[in-house]
CSV table of C-alpha atoms and ligand atoms in Angstrom, one decimal:
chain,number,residue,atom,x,y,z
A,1,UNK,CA,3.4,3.9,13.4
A,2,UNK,CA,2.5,2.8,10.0
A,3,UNK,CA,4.7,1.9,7.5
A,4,UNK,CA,5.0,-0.2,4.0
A,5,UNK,CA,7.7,-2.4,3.3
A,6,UNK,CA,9.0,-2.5,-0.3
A,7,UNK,CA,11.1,-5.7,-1.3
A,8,UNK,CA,12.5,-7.3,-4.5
A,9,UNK,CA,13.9,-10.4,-3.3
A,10,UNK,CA,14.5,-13.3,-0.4
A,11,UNK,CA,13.1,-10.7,2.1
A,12,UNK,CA,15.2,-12.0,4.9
A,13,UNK,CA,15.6,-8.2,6.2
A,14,UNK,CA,11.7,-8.1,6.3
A,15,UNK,CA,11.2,-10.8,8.7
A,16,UNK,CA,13.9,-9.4,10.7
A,17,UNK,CA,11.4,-6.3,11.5
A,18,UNK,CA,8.5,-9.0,10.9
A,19,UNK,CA,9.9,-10.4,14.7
A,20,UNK,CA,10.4,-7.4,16.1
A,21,UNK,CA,7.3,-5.1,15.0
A,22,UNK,CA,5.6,-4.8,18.7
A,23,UNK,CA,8.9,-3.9,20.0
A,24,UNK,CA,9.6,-1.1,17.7
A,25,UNK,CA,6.1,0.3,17.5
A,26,UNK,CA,5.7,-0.2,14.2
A,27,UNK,CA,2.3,-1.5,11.7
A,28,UNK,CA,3.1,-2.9,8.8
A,29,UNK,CA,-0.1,-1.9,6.4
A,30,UNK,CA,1.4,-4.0,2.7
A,31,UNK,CA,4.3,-5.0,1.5
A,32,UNK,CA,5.3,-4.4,-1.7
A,33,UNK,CA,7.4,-6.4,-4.7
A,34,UNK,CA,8.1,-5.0,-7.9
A,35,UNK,CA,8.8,-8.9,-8.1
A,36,UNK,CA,6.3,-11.4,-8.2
A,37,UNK,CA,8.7,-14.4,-7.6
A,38,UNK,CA,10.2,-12.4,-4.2
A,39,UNK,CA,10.3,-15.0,-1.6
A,40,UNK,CA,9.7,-12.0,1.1
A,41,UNK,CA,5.7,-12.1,-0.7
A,42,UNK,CA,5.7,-15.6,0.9
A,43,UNK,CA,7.1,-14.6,4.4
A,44,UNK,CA,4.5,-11.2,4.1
A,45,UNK,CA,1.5,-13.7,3.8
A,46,UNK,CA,2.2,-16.5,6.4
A,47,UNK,CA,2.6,-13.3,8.7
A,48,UNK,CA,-1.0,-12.4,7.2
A,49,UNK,CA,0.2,-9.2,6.1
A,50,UNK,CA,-0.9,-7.6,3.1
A,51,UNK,CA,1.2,-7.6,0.1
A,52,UNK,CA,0.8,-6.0,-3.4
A,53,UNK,CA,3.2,-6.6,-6.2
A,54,UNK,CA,3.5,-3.9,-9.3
A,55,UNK,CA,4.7,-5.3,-12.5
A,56,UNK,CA,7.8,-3.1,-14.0
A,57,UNK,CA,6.3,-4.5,-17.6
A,58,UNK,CA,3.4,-3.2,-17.5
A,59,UNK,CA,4.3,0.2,-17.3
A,60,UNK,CA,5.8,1.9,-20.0
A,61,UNK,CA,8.1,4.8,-17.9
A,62,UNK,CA,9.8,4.7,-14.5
A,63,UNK,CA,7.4,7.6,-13.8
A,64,UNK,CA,4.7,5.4,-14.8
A,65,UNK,CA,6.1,2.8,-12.3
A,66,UNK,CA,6.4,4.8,-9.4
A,67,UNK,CA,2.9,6.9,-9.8
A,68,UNK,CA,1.3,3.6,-9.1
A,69,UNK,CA,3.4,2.6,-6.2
A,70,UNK,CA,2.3,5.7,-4.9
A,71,UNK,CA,-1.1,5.3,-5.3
A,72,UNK,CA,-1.2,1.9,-3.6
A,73,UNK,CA,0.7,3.8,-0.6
A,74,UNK,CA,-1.7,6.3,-0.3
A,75,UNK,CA,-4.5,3.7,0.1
A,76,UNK,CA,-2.7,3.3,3.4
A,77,UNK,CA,-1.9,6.6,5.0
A,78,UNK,CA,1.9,5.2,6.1
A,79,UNK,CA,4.0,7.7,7.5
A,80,UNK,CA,7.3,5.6,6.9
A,81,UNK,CA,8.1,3.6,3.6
A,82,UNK,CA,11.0,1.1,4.8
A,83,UNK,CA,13.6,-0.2,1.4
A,84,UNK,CA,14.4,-4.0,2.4
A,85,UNK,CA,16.3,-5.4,-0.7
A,86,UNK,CA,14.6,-2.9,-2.9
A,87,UNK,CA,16.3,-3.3,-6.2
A,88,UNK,CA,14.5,-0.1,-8.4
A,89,UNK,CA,16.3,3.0,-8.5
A,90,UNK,CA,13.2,5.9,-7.1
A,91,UNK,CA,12.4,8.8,-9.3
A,92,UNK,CA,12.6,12.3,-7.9
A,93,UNK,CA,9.2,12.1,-8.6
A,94,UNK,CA,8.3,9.4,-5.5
A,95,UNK,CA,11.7,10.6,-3.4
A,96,UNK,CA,10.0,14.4,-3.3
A,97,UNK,CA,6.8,13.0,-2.4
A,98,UNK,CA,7.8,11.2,0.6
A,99,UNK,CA,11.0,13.3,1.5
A,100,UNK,CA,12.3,12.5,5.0
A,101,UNK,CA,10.0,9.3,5.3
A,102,UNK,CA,12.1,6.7,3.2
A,103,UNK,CA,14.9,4.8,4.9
A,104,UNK,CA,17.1,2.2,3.3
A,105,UNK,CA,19.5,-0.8,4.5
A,106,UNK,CA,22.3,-0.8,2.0
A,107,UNK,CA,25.3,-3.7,2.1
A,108,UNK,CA,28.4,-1.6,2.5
A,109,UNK,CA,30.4,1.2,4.1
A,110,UNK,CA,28.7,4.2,3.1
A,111,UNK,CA,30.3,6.3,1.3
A,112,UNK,CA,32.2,3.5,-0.1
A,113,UNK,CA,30.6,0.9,-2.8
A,114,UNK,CA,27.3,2.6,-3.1
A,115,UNK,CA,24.8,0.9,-6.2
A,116,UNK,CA,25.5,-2.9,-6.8
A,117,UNK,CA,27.4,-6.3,-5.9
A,118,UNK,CA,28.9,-4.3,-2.3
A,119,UNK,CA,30.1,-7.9,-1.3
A,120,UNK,CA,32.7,-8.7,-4.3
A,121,UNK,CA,33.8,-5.1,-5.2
A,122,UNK,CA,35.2,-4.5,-1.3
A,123,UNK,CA,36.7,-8.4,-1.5
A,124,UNK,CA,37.9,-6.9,-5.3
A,125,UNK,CA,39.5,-3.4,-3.5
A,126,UNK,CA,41.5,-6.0,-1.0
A,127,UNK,CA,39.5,-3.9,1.8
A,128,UNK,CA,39.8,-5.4,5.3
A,129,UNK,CA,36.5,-4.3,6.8
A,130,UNK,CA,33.3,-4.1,5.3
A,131,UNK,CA,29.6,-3.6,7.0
A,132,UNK,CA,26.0,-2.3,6.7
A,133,UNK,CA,24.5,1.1,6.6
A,134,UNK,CA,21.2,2.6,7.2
A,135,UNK,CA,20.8,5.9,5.3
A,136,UNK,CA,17.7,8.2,4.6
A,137,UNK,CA,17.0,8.0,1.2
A,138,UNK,CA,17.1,11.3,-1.3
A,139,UNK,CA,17.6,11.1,-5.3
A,140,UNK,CA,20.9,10.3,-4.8
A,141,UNK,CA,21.7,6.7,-5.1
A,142,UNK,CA,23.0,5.2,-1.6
A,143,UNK,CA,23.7,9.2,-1.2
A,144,UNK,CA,21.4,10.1,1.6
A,145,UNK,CA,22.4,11.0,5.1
A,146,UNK,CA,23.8,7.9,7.1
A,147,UNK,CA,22.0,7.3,10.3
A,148,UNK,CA,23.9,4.0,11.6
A,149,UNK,CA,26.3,1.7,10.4
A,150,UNK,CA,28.0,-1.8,11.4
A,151,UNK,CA,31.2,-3.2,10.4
A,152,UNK,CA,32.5,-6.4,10.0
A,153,UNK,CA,36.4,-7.8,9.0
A,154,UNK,CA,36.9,-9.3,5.8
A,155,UNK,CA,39.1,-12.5,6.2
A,156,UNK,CA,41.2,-13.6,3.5
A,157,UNK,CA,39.0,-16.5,3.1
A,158,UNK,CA,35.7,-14.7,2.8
A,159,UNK,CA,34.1,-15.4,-0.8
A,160,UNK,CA,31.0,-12.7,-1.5
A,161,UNK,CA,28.9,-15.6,-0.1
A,162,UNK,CA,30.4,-15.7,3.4
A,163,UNK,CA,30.9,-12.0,3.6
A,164,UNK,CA,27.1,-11.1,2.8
A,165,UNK,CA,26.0,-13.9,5.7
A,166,UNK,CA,28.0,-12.3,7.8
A,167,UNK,CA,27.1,-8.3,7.0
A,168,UNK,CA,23.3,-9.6,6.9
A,169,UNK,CA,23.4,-11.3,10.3
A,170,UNK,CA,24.3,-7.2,11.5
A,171,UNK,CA,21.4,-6.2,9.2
A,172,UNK,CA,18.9,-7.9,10.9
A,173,UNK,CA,20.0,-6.4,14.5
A,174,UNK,CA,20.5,-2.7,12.9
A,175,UNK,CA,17.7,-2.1,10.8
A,176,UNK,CA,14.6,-2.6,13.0
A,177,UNK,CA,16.4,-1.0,16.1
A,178,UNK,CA,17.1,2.6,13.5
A,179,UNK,CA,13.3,2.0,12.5
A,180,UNK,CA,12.7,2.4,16.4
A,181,UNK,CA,14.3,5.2,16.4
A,182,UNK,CA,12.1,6.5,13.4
A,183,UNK,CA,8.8,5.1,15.2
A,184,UNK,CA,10.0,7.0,18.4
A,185,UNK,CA,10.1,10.4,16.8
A,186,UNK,CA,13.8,10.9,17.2
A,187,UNK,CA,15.2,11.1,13.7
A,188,UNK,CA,14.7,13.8,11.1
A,189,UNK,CA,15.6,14.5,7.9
A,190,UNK,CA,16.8,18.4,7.6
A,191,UNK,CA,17.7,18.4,4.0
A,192,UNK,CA,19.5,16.3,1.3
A,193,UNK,CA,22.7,16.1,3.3
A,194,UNK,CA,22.0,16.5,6.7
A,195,UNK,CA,19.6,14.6,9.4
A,196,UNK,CA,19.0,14.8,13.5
A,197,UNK,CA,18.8,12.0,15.9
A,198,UNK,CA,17.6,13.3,19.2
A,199,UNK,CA,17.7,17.3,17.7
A,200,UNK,CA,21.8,16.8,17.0
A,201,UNK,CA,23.5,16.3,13.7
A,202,UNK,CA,24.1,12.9,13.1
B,1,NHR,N1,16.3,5.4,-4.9
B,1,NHR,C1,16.8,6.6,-4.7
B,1,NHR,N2,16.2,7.6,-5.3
B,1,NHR,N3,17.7,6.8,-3.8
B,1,NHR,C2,18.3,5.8,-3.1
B,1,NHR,O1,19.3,6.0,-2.3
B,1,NHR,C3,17.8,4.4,-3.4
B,1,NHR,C4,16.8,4.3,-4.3
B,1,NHR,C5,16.3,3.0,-4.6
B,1,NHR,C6,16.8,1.9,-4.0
B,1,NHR,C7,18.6,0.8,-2.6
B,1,NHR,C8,19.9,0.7,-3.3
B,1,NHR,C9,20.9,-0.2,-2.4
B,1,NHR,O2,20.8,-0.1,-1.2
B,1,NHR,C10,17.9,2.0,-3.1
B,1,NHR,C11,18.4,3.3,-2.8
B,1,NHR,C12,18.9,-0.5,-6.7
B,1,NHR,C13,20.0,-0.1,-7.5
B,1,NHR,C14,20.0,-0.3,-9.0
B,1,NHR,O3,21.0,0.1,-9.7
B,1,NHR,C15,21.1,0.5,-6.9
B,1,NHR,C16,21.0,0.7,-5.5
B,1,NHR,C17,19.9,0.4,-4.7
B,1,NHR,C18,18.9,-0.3,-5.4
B,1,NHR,N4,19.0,-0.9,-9.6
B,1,NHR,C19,18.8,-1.1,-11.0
B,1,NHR,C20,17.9,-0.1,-11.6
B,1,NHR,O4,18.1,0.2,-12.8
B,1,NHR,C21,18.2,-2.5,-11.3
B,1,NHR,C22,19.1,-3.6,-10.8
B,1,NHR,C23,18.4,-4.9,-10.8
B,1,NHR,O5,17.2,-5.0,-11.1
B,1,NHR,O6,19.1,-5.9,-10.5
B,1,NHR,O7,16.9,0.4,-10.9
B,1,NHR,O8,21.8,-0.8,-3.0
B,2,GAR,C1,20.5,-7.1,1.8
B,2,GAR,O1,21.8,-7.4,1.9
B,2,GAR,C2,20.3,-5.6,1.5
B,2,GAR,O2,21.2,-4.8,2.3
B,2,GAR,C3,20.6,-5.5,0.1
B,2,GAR,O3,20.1,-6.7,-0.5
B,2,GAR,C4,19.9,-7.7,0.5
B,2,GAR,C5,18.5,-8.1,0.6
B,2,GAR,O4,18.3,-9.2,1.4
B,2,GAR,N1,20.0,-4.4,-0.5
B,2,GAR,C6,20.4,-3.9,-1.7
B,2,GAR,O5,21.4,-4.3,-2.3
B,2,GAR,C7,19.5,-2.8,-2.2
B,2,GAR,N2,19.9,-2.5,-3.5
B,2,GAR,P1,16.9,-9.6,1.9
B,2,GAR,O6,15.9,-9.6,0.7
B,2,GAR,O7,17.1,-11.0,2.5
B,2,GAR,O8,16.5,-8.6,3.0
């Protein structure tokens, strides 16, 4: 299946499905920074991958924004759009347009600590676990059905540093094995709220 990847930063979730895209059945046709200094543009290219990068300043709307990211994706007939570190909230605009083919990997607990800084606002709420989940995307913000999600314990040592290593060492297992899922066929999005894995509600 072919997908785009869109990035804003290190990109260390897009090698992750990088190393694992004949295993999971899946083609990556560009991958796409709204960043122009994202290291992932570097680890796109020594893969030999195809990368584009849209520049937020030279657009003058969010709309404006994402009616070019959509054009670039349509140059590539992608029937999945993958968030890796994606840092721009979508309009309704580009979420209606692709419904049921965006997923995201987002650092925390779903439905706990959705939006920004997941790592230091669980250590903040003296929570003792904390994870990794893998959600469809809709307009909602980190609101989307959950597909799958990984835990791990927070230790009373753990800064936002050693917490993030550790929930992105389960981001790197979880997020190309749901994306198999995807390539297989097996999930779908119903609506806003709800999505199948295998036909059942998950
Ligand atoms: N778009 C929609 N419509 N729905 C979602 O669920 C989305 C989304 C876009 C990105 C990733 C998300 C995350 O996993 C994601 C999910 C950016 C922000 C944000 O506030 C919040 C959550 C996520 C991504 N971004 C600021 C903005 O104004 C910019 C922050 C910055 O540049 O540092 O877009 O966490
Ligand atoms: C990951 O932890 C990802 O879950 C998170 O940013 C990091 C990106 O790392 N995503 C968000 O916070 C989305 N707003 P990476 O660039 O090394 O994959």
């Amino acid at each position: 299946m072919k997908a785009v990847i869109l990035i804003s930063g290190n990109g260390s979730n897009l090698q992750s499905i990088i190393d694992n895209t004949d295993r999971i059945d899946l083609q990556i046709s560009c991958v796409i920074s709204n960043n122009k200094n994202a290291f992932g543009l570097k680890r796109a290219e020594s893969s030999k991958l195809r990368t584009a990068i849209i520049d937020p300043e030279l657009y003058n709307s969010k709309d404006a924004f994402d009616r070019e990211l959509i054009s670039i994706i349509e140059q590539h007939e992608v029937e999945l759009i993958v968030l890796a570190g994606y840092m721009r909230v979508l309009t309704p605009l580009f979420v209606s347009h692709y419904f049921g083919k965006i997923l995201n990997i987002h650092p925390s607990l779903l439905p706990k600590f959705p939006g920004l800084n997941t790592h230091q606002r669980a250590i903040d709420a003296s929570e003792t676990a904390h994870g990794v989940s893998v959600h469809f995307v809709t307009e909602e913000l980190d609101g989307g059905p959950i597909i799958n999600q990984e835990s791990v314990i927070i230790d009373n040592s753990d800064t936002e540093e050693s917490l993030s290593m550790k929930v992105l060492k389960k981001e790197h297992v979880i997020y190309p094995k749901v994306i198999h899922w995807y390539t297989q066929g097996r999930l779908k999005l119903i609506d806003n709220f709800n999505a199948t894995l295998d036909g059942k509600m998950i």
